[in-house]
PDB file of C-alpha atoms in Angstrom:
ATOM      1  CA  LEU A1250      74.524  92.959 145.323  1.00  0.00           C
ATOM      2  CA  TRP A1251      77.078  93.374 142.522  1.00  0.00           C
ATOM      3  CA  LYS A1252      76.934  89.664 141.717  1.00  0.00           C
ATOM      4  CA  GLY A1253      73.133  89.861 141.569  1.00  0.00           C
ATOM      5  CA  ILE A1254      73.236  92.854 139.208  1.00  0.00           C
ATOM      6  CA  LEU A1255      75.711  91.097 136.911  1.00  0.00           C
ATOM      7  CA  MET A1256      73.628  87.919 136.879  1.00  0.00           C
ATOM      8  CA  GLY A1257      70.434  89.805 136.074  1.00  0.00           C
ATOM      9  CA  ASP A1258      72.107  91.715 133.250  1.00  0.00           C
ATOM     10  CA  LEU A1259      73.625  88.614 131.688  1.00  0.00           C
ATOM     11  CA  LEU A1260      70.507  86.463 131.985  1.00  0.00           C
ATOM     12  CA  LEU A1261      68.481  89.163 130.237  1.00  0.00           C
ATOM     13  CA  LYS A1262      71.177  89.472 127.598  1.00  0.00           C
ATOM     14  CA  GLY A1263      71.087  85.705 127.090  1.00  0.00           C
ATOM     15  CA  TYR A1264      67.344  85.921 126.513  1.00  0.00           C
ATOM     16  CA  CYS A1265      67.776  88.733 123.968  1.00  0.00           C
ATOM     17  CA  ARG A1266      70.556  86.809 122.214  1.00  0.00           C
ATOM     18  CA  VAL A1267      68.480  83.639 121.736  1.00  0.00           C
ATOM     19  CA  ALA A1268      64.820  84.714 121.551  1.00  0.00           C
ATOM     20  CA  PRO A1269      64.942  86.383 118.087  1.00  0.00           C
ATOM     21  CA  PHE A1270      66.022  83.092 116.544  1.00  0.00           C
ATOM     22  CA  ASP A1271      63.502  80.705 118.135  1.00  0.00           C
ATOM     23  CA  LYS A1272      62.604  77.686 116.036  1.00  0.00           C
ATOM     24  CA  LYS A1273      59.570  77.208 118.261  1.00  0.00           C
ATOM     25  CA  ALA A1274      57.786  80.486 118.885  1.00  0.00           C
ATOM     26  CA  GLY A1275      57.937  81.560 122.535  1.00  0.00           C
ATOM     27  CA  GLU A1276      60.278  78.759 123.667  1.00  0.00           C
ATOM     28  CA  THR A1277      63.039  81.097 124.838  1.00  0.00           C
ATOM     29  CA  ARG A1278      60.568  83.245 126.778  1.00  0.00           C
ATOM     30  CA  ARG A1279      59.196  80.221 128.635  1.00  0.00           C
ATOM     31  CA  GLU A1280      62.676  78.871 129.359  1.00  0.00           C
ATOM     32  CA  PHE A1281      63.906  82.311 130.419  1.00  0.00           C
ATOM     33  CA  GLU A1282      61.188  82.625 133.054  1.00  0.00           C
ATOM     34  CA  SER A1283      62.126  79.201 134.389  1.00  0.00           C
ATOM     35  CA  ILE A1284      65.825  80.089 134.352  1.00  0.00           C
ATOM     36  CA  LEU A1285      65.149  83.273 136.327  1.00  0.00           C
ATOM     37  CA  ARG A1286      63.232  81.397 139.032  1.00  0.00           C
ATOM     38  CA  ASP A1287      65.817  78.623 139.294  1.00  0.00           C
ATOM     39  CA  SER A1288      68.772  81.030 139.268  1.00  0.00           C
ATOM     40  CA  ALA A1289      67.271  83.237 141.977  1.00  0.00           C
ATOM     41  CA  HIS A1290      66.583  80.180 144.143  1.00  0.00           C
ATOM     42  CA  SER A1291      70.112  78.795 143.690  1.00  0.00           C
ATOM     43  CA  PHE A1292      71.695  82.172 144.421  1.00  0.00           C
ATOM     44  CA  ARG A1293      69.599  82.604 147.594  1.00  0.00           C
ATOM     45  CA  GLU A1294      70.645  79.117 148.708  1.00  0.00           C
ATOM     46  CA  GLY A1295      74.307  80.105 148.464  1.00  0.00           C
ATOM     47  CA  ALA A1296      75.407  78.654 145.121  1.00  0.00           C
ATOM     48  CA  ALA A1297      78.414  80.351 143.499  1.00  0.00           C
ATOM     49  CA  PHE A1298      77.153  82.972 141.078  1.00  0.00           C
ATOM     50  CA  THR A1299      79.455  81.677 138.331  1.00  0.00           C
ATOM     51  CA  ARG A1300      77.964  78.197 138.717  1.00  0.00           C
ATOM     52  CA  VAL A1301      74.449  79.639 138.515  1.00  0.00           C
ATOM     53  CA  LEU A1302      75.370  81.416 135.280  1.00  0.00           C
ATOM     54  CA  GLU A1303      77.021  78.319 133.832  1.00  0.00           C
ATOM     55  CA  ASP A1304      73.880  76.275 134.458  1.00  0.00           C
ATOM     56  CA  ALA A1305      71.623  78.990 133.051  1.00  0.00           C
ATOM     57  CA  PHE A1306      73.630  79.437 129.859  1.00  0.00           C
ATOM     58  CA  ALA A1307      73.875  75.703 129.310  1.00  0.00           C
ATOM     59  CA  ARG A1308      70.060  75.787 129.177  1.00  0.00           C
ATOM     60  CA  PHE A1309      70.043  78.776 126.811  1.00  0.00           C
ATOM     61  CA  SER A1310      72.486  76.961 124.522  1.00  0.00           C
ATOM     62  CA  ARG A1311      70.206  73.928 124.237  1.00  0.00           C
ATOM     63  CA  ILE A1312      67.362  75.975 122.717  1.00  0.00           C
ATOM     64  CA  GLU A1313      67.057  75.326 118.996  1.00  0.00           C
ATOM     65  CA  ARG A1314      67.686  78.423 116.893  1.00  0.00           C
ATOM     66  CA  LYS A1315      67.251  79.433 113.277  1.00  0.00           C
ATOM     67  CA  ASP A1316      70.401  80.409 111.385  1.00  0.00           C
ATOM     68  CA  VAL A1317      69.101  83.710 110.010  1.00  0.00           C
ATOM     69  CA  ALA A1318      70.231  87.337 110.065  1.00  0.00           C
ATOM     70  CA  LYS A1319      68.292  89.830 112.178  1.00  0.00           C
ATOM     71  CA  PRO A1320      68.674  93.607 112.559  1.00  0.00           C
ATOM     72  CA  LEU A1321      70.571  94.528 115.733  1.00  0.00           C
ATOM     73  CA  VAL A1322      69.063  97.315 117.845  1.00  0.00           C
ATOM     74  CA  GLY A1323      71.122  98.933 120.600  1.00  0.00           C
ATOM     75  CA  ILE A1324      69.242 100.518 123.513  1.00  0.00           C
ATOM     76  CA  VAL A1325      70.737 103.365 125.552  1.00  0.00           C
ATOM     77  CA  GLY A1326      69.351 106.125 127.773  1.00  0.00           C
ATOM     78  CA  GLU A1327      68.080 106.678 131.302  1.00  0.00           C
ATOM     79  CA  ILE A1328      69.066 103.652 133.365  1.00  0.00           C
ATOM     80  CA  PHE A1329      65.883 102.977 135.338  1.00  0.00           C
ATOM     81  CA  VAL A1330      63.437 103.531 132.485  1.00  0.00           C
ATOM     82  CA  ARG A1331      65.330 101.398 129.979  1.00  0.00           C
ATOM     83  CA  CYS A1332      65.727  98.539 132.481  1.00  0.00           C
ATOM     84  CA  ASN A1333      62.146  98.587 133.810  1.00  0.00           C
ATOM     85  CA  PRO A1334      59.692  96.884 131.415  1.00  0.00           C
ATOM     86  CA  PHE A1335      56.669  98.844 132.664  1.00  0.00           C
ATOM     87  CA  SER A1336      58.372 102.235 132.418  1.00  0.00           C
ATOM     88  CA  CYS A1337      59.562 101.713 128.829  1.00  0.00           C
ATOM     89  CA  ASP A1338      56.366  99.990 127.654  1.00  0.00           C
ATOM     90  CA  ARG A1339      58.217  96.651 127.184  1.00  0.00           C
ATOM     91  CA  VAL A1340      60.580  98.087 124.594  1.00  0.00           C
ATOM     92  CA  LEU A1341      62.531  94.806 124.374  1.00  0.00           C
ATOM     93  CA  GLU A1342      59.413  92.856 123.481  1.00  0.00           C
ATOM     94  CA  TRP A1343      58.367  95.407 120.864  1.00  0.00           C
ATOM     95  CA  ILE A1344      61.757  95.055 119.185  1.00  0.00           C
ATOM     96  CA  LEU A1345      61.612  91.258 119.349  1.00  0.00           C
ATOM     97  CA  GLU A1346      58.075  91.175 117.941  1.00  0.00           C
ATOM     98  CA  ALA A1347      59.225  93.411 115.076  1.00  0.00           C
ATOM     99  CA  GLY A1348      61.776  90.748 114.099  1.00  0.00           C
ATOM    100  CA  ALA A1349      64.977  92.307 115.457  1.00  0.00           C
ATOM    101  CA  GLU A1350      67.537  91.495 118.153  1.00  0.00           C
ATOM    102  CA  PRO A1351      67.610  94.000 121.052  1.00  0.00           C
ATOM    103  CA  TRP A1352      70.858  94.733 122.879  1.00  0.00           C
ATOM    104  CA  LEU A1353      70.106  96.610 126.077  1.00  0.00           C
ATOM    105  CA  ALA A1354      72.880  98.607 127.754  1.00  0.00           C
ATOM    106  CA  PRO A1355      72.959  96.887 131.177  1.00  0.00           C
ATOM    107  CA  MET A1356      72.298  98.231 134.656  1.00  0.00           C
ATOM    108  CA  SER A1357      75.890  97.367 135.602  1.00  0.00           C
ATOM    109  CA  GLU A1358      77.046 100.070 133.183  1.00  0.00           C
ATOM    110  CA  TRP A1359      76.031 102.760 135.698  1.00  0.00           C
ATOM    111  CA  VAL A1360      77.835 101.108 138.627  1.00  0.00           C
ATOM    112  CA  LEU A1361      81.024 100.830 136.568  1.00  0.00           C
ATOM    113  CA  PHE A1362      80.678 104.431 135.395  1.00  0.00           C
ATOM    114  CA  THR A1363      80.298 105.856 138.904  1.00  0.00           C
ATOM    115  CA  SER A1364      83.363 103.859 139.962  1.00  0.00           C
ATOM    116  CA  PHE A1365      85.232 105.174 136.920  1.00  0.00           C
ATOM    117  CA  ILE A1366      84.307 108.765 137.860  1.00  0.00           C
ATOM    118  CA  HIS A1367      85.500 108.151 141.438  1.00  0.00           C
ATOM    119  CA  ARG A1368      88.906 107.118 140.089  1.00  0.00           C
ATOM    120  CA  TYR A1369      88.972 109.998 137.580  1.00  0.00           C
ATOM    121  CA  GLU A1370      88.271 112.623 140.242  1.00  0.00           C
ATOM    122  CA  ALA A1371      90.748 111.071 142.685  1.00  0.00           C
ATOM    123  CA  ARG A1372      93.498 111.282 140.072  1.00  0.00           C
ATOM    124  CA  LYS A1373      92.512 114.818 139.133  1.00  0.00           C
ATOM    125  CA  THR A1374      92.720 116.033 142.739  1.00  0.00           C
ATOM    126  CA  LYS A1375      95.775 113.841 143.471  1.00  0.00           C
ATOM    127  CA  ASN A1376      94.071 112.529 146.621  1.00  0.00           C
ATOM    128  CA  LEU A1377      96.206 109.488 147.423  1.00  0.00           C
ATOM    129  CA  GLY A1378      93.701 107.875 149.797  1.00  0.00           C
ATOM    130  CA  GLU A1379      90.851 108.168 147.294  1.00  0.00           C
ATOM    131  CA  MET A1380      93.136 106.956 144.503  1.00  0.00           C
ATOM    132  CA  VAL A1381      93.834 103.764 146.456  1.00  0.00           C
ATOM    133  CA  ARG A1382      90.176 103.261 147.359  1.00  0.00           C
ATOM    134  CA  SER A1383      89.025 103.832 143.776  1.00  0.00           C
ATOM    135  CA  TYR A1384      91.676 101.441 142.452  1.00  0.00           C
ATOM    136  CA  LEU A1385      90.549  98.699 144.831  1.00  0.00           C
ATOM    137  CA  SER A1386      86.881  99.330 144.036  1.00  0.00           C
ATOM    138  CA  ASN A1387      87.444  99.249 140.278  1.00  0.00           C
ATOM    139  CA  SER A1388      89.562  96.107 140.549  1.00  0.00           C
ATOM    140  CA  PHE A1389      86.865  94.325 142.562  1.00  0.00           C
ATOM    141  CA  LEU A1390      84.059  95.301 140.187  1.00  0.00           C
ATOM    142  CA  SER A1391      86.040  94.451 137.058  1.00  0.00           C
ATOM    143  CA  ARG A1392      87.222  91.089 138.395  1.00  0.00           C
ATOM    144  CA  LEU A1393      83.689  89.905 139.153  1.00  0.00           C
ATOM    145  CA  GLU A1394      82.410  91.259 135.842  1.00  0.00           C
ATOM    146  CA  HIS A1395      85.063  89.234 134.010  1.00  0.00           C
ATOM    147  CA  GLN A1396      84.210  86.091 135.984  1.00  0.00           C
ATOM    148  CA  ALA A1397      80.520  86.524 135.192  1.00  0.00           C
ATOM    149  CA  GLN A1398      81.166  87.017 131.485  1.00  0.00           C
ATOM    150  CA  GLU A1399      83.394  83.932 131.298  1.00  0.00           C
ATOM    151  CA  ALA A1400      80.667  81.843 132.948  1.00  0.00           C
ATOM    152  CA  THR A1401      78.311  82.431 129.999  1.00  0.00           C
ATOM    153  CA  GLY A1402      80.148  79.784 127.971  1.00  0.00           C
ATOM    154  CA  GLY A1403      80.727  81.792 124.801  1.00  0.00           C
ATOM    155  CA  LEU A1404      77.092  82.482 123.947  1.00  0.00           C
ATOM    156  CA  LEU A1405      77.623  86.197 124.559  1.00  0.00           C
ATOM    157  CA  ASP A1406      81.118  86.529 123.108  1.00  0.00           C
ATOM    158  CA  ALA A1407      79.777  88.755 120.323  1.00  0.00           C
ATOM    159  CA  ARG A1408      77.725  90.786 122.819  1.00  0.00           C
ATOM    160  CA  ARG A1409      80.368  91.863 125.337  1.00  0.00           C
ATOM    161  CA  GLU A1410      80.096  95.349 126.771  1.00  0.00           C
ATOM    162  CA  PRO A1411      82.877  97.822 125.967  1.00  0.00           C
ATOM    163  CA  PRO A1412      85.158  99.052 128.772  1.00  0.00           C
ATOM    164  CA  THR A1413      83.837 102.133 130.550  1.00  0.00           C
ATOM    165  CA  ALA A1414      86.916 104.102 129.489  1.00  0.00           C
ATOM    166  CA  ASP A1415      86.082 103.425 125.820  1.00  0.00           C
ATOM    167  CA  MET A1416      82.506 104.669 126.284  1.00  0.00           C
ATOM    168  CA  VAL A1417      83.697 107.807 128.042  1.00  0.00           C
ATOM    169  CA  GLU A1418      86.275 108.447 125.320  1.00  0.00           C
ATOM    170  CA  ALA A1419      83.604 108.112 122.621  1.00  0.00           C
ATOM    171  CA  GLY A1420      81.220 110.303 124.624  1.00  0.00           C
ATOM    172  CA  GLU A1421      83.834 113.026 125.152  1.00  0.00           C
ATOM    173  CA  LYS A1422      83.342 114.077 121.545  1.00  0.00           C
ATOM    174  CA  TYR A1423      79.988 115.449 122.717  1.00  0.00           C
ATOM    175  CA  PHE A1424      80.310 116.119 126.479  1.00  0.00           C
ATOM    176  CA  PRO A1425      83.150 116.770 128.946  1.00  0.00           C
ATOM    177  CA  VAL A1426      83.829 114.052 131.519  1.00  0.00           C
ATOM    178  CA  GLU A1427      83.027 116.604 134.230  1.00  0.00           C
ATOM    179  CA  PHE A1428      79.431 116.628 132.974  1.00  0.00           C
ATOM    180  CA  ASN A1429      79.315 113.590 135.235  1.00  0.00           C
ATOM    181  CA  ALA A1430      75.879 112.301 134.199  1.00  0.00           C
ATOM    182  CA  GLU A1431      74.399 109.599 132.012  1.00  0.00           C
ATOM    183  CA  ALA A1432      74.374 111.803 128.880  1.00  0.00           C
ATOM    184  CA  ILE A1433      78.061 111.113 128.186  1.00  0.00           C
ATOM    185  CA  LEU A1434      77.426 107.386 128.672  1.00  0.00           C
ATOM    186  CA  SER A1435      74.420 107.384 126.338  1.00  0.00           C
ATOM    187  CA  ALA A1436      76.316 109.262 123.629  1.00  0.00           C
ATOM    188  CA  GLY A1437      79.435 107.122 123.976  1.00  0.00           C
ATOM    189  CA  ARG A1438      77.547 103.828 124.055  1.00  0.00           C
ATOM    190  CA  ALA A1439      75.396 104.803 121.078  1.00  0.00           C
ATOM    191  CA  ALA A1440      78.512 105.639 119.067  1.00  0.00           C
ATOM    192  CA  LEU A1441      80.099 102.298 120.008  1.00  0.00           C
ATOM    193  CA  PHE A1442      76.892 100.400 119.234  1.00  0.00           C
ATOM    194  CA  ILE A1443      77.256 101.721 115.693  1.00  0.00           C
ATOM    195  CA  ASP A1444      81.040 101.788 115.192  1.00  0.00           C
ATOM    196  CA  ARG A1445      82.087  98.782 117.292  1.00  0.00           C
ATOM    197  CA  ASP A1446      79.092  96.454 117.416  1.00  0.00           C
ATOM    198  CA  GLY A1447      77.528  97.033 114.010  1.00  0.00           C
ATOM    199  CA  ALA A1448      74.061  97.996 115.268  1.00  0.00           C
ATOM    200  CA  ASP A1449      71.521  98.687 112.541  1.00  0.00           C
ATOM    201  CA  MET A1450      69.551 101.055 114.766  1.00  0.00           C
ATOM    202  CA  VAL A1451      69.836 102.668 118.220  1.00  0.00           C
ATOM    203  CA  VAL A1452      66.954 103.557 120.554  1.00  0.00           C
ATOM    204  CA  ASN A1453      67.454 106.306 123.134  1.00  0.00           C
ATOM    205  CA  VAL A1454      65.096 105.720 126.093  1.00  0.00           C
ATOM    206  CA  SER A1455      64.127 108.569 128.451  1.00  0.00           C
ATOM    207  CA  PRO A1456      61.331 109.572 130.814  1.00  0.00           C
ATOM    208  CA  PHE A1457      59.252 112.506 129.582  1.00  0.00           C
ATOM    209  CA  THR A1458      60.971 115.879 130.321  1.00  0.00           C
ATOM    210  CA  CYS A1459      64.286 114.167 131.271  1.00  0.00           C
ATOM    211  CA  MET A1460      67.034 116.796 130.868  1.00  0.00           C
ATOM    212  CA  PRO A1461      69.892 114.393 129.936  1.00  0.00           C
ATOM    213  CA  GLY A1462      67.517 112.644 127.528  1.00  0.00           C
ATOM    214  CA  THR A1463      66.591 115.931 125.863  1.00  0.00           C
ATOM    215  CA  ILE A1464      70.255 116.891 125.521  1.00  0.00           C
ATOM    216  CA  THR A1465      71.292 113.536 124.064  1.00  0.00           C
ATOM    217  CA  GLY A1466      68.248 113.590 121.793  1.00  0.00           C
ATOM    218  CA  ALA A1467      69.610 116.737 120.161  1.00  0.00           C
ATOM    219  CA  ILE A1468      73.077 115.187 119.871  1.00  0.00           C
ATOM    220  CA  PHE A1469      71.665 111.986 118.387  1.00  0.00           C
ATOM    221  CA  ARG A1470      70.020 113.812 115.510  1.00  0.00           C
ATOM    222  CA  GLN A1471      73.483 114.964 114.460  1.00  0.00           C
ATOM    223  CA  MET A1472      75.086 111.568 115.119  1.00  0.00           C
ATOM    224  CA  SER A1473      72.407 109.723 113.169  1.00  0.00           C
ATOM    225  CA  SER A1474      72.851 111.973 110.142  1.00  0.00           C
ATOM    226  CA  ARG A1475      76.641 111.705 110.238  1.00  0.00           C
ATOM    227  CA  LYS A1476      76.802 107.937 110.707  1.00  0.00           C
ATOM    228  CA  GLY A1477      73.869 107.048 108.459  1.00  0.00           C
ATOM    229  CA  ILE A1478      72.192 104.898 111.136  1.00  0.00           C
ATOM    230  CA  PRO A1479      68.735 105.686 112.579  1.00  0.00           C
ATOM    231  CA  ILE A1480      68.736 106.729 116.241  1.00  0.00           C
ATOM    232  CA  VAL A1481      65.188 106.869 117.615  1.00  0.00           C
ATOM    233  CA  ASN A1482      64.566 109.137 120.619  1.00  0.00           C
ATOM    234  CA  MET A1483      61.766 107.726 122.796  1.00  0.00           C
ATOM    235  CA  TYR A1484      60.186 109.635 125.699  1.00  0.00           C
ATOM    236  CA  TYR A1485      57.861 107.733 128.051  1.00  0.00           C
ATOM    237  CA  ASP A1486      55.100 109.187 130.206  1.00  0.00           C
ATOM    238  CA  GLY A1487      53.069 106.052 130.947  1.00  0.00           C
ATOM    239  CA  THR A1488      51.246 105.973 127.610  1.00  0.00           C
ATOM    240  CA  VAL A1489      50.854 102.431 126.259  1.00  0.00           C
ATOM    241  CA  GLY A1490      51.688 101.718 122.638  1.00  0.00           C
ATOM    242  CA  VAL A1491      54.207 104.487 121.957  1.00  0.00           C
ATOM    243  CA  ASN A1492      56.779 101.902 120.842  1.00  0.00           C
ATOM    244  CA  GLU A1493      54.821 101.471 117.623  1.00  0.00           C
ATOM    245  CA  ARG A1494      57.152 104.203 116.380  1.00  0.00           C
ATOM    246  CA  ILE A1495      60.112 101.866 116.822  1.00  0.00           C
ATOM    247  CA  THR A1496      58.280  99.160 114.883  1.00  0.00           C
ATOM    248  CA  THR A1497      57.742 101.604 112.013  1.00  0.00           C
ATOM    249  CA  PHE A1498      61.448 102.423 111.906  1.00  0.00           C
ATOM    250  CA  LEU A1499      62.343  98.720 111.901  1.00  0.00           C
ATOM    251  CA  LYS A1500      59.906  97.966 109.079  1.00  0.00           C
ATOM    252  CA  ASN A1501      61.437 100.757 107.007  1.00  0.00           C
ATOM    253  CA  LEU A1502      64.899  99.497 107.897  1.00  0.00           C
ATOM    254  CA  LYS A1503      64.113  95.961 106.680  1.00  0.00           C
ATOM    255  CA  ASN A1504      62.425  97.268 103.535  1.00  0.00           C
ATOM    256  CA  THR A1505      65.500  99.355 102.710  1.00  0.00           C
ATOM    257  CA  ALA A1506      67.801  96.376 103.297  1.00  0.00           C
ATOM    258  CA  SER A1507      65.743  94.126 101.026  1.00  0.00           C
TER     259      SER A1507
END
């Protein structure tokens, strides 16, 4: 399961890394759909997940790309909604169509965070058995994550995810670790998108009435003002077309830059 999650995250990230720079419109999208089918088949048939990723990223690397600069948009927020195209009204495609490069915080982020919290609580309570179990769990998850990243052949070297500890440290400026929910992750990752990765804009994705999303939305208004980078809070209730707001922000962003 963990290998499958890592593969899905990285294949989607490969698509987002290449698609904004297509020389032939739509080529990356067509190749991505083929890569997904072929990768799923190979994985089901028992191929090593690193080999599947190597083959997939060799195909990504062969796509002809324009050498142009594009705004970078980081996406944080509620894990299911941001990772489910229907629930977030295809937010990735809206960003791509607006002429920017989306960088979606991956699903694996949540698995690594829950494992991090397990280790944190075990150390806090000095429970030796849980400390050993959490160490082994974290080691296993991190080792496979590293193997998966290395199998991408360098295409994603500039799009590596920060360590969970770094996100928590950045998020602690706004929430205590004991808050133990995605709000600290969203705040920490948004801050690192800006300070570490040079994002030109951040989108905070939440379902309508989501409590962590409402809390982070308030925090992000302060963060955006302090850092001078737009952070757009998006709340989804099934309405189609709400992402037009993101397009408006991106148009203003490009107009300001020019």
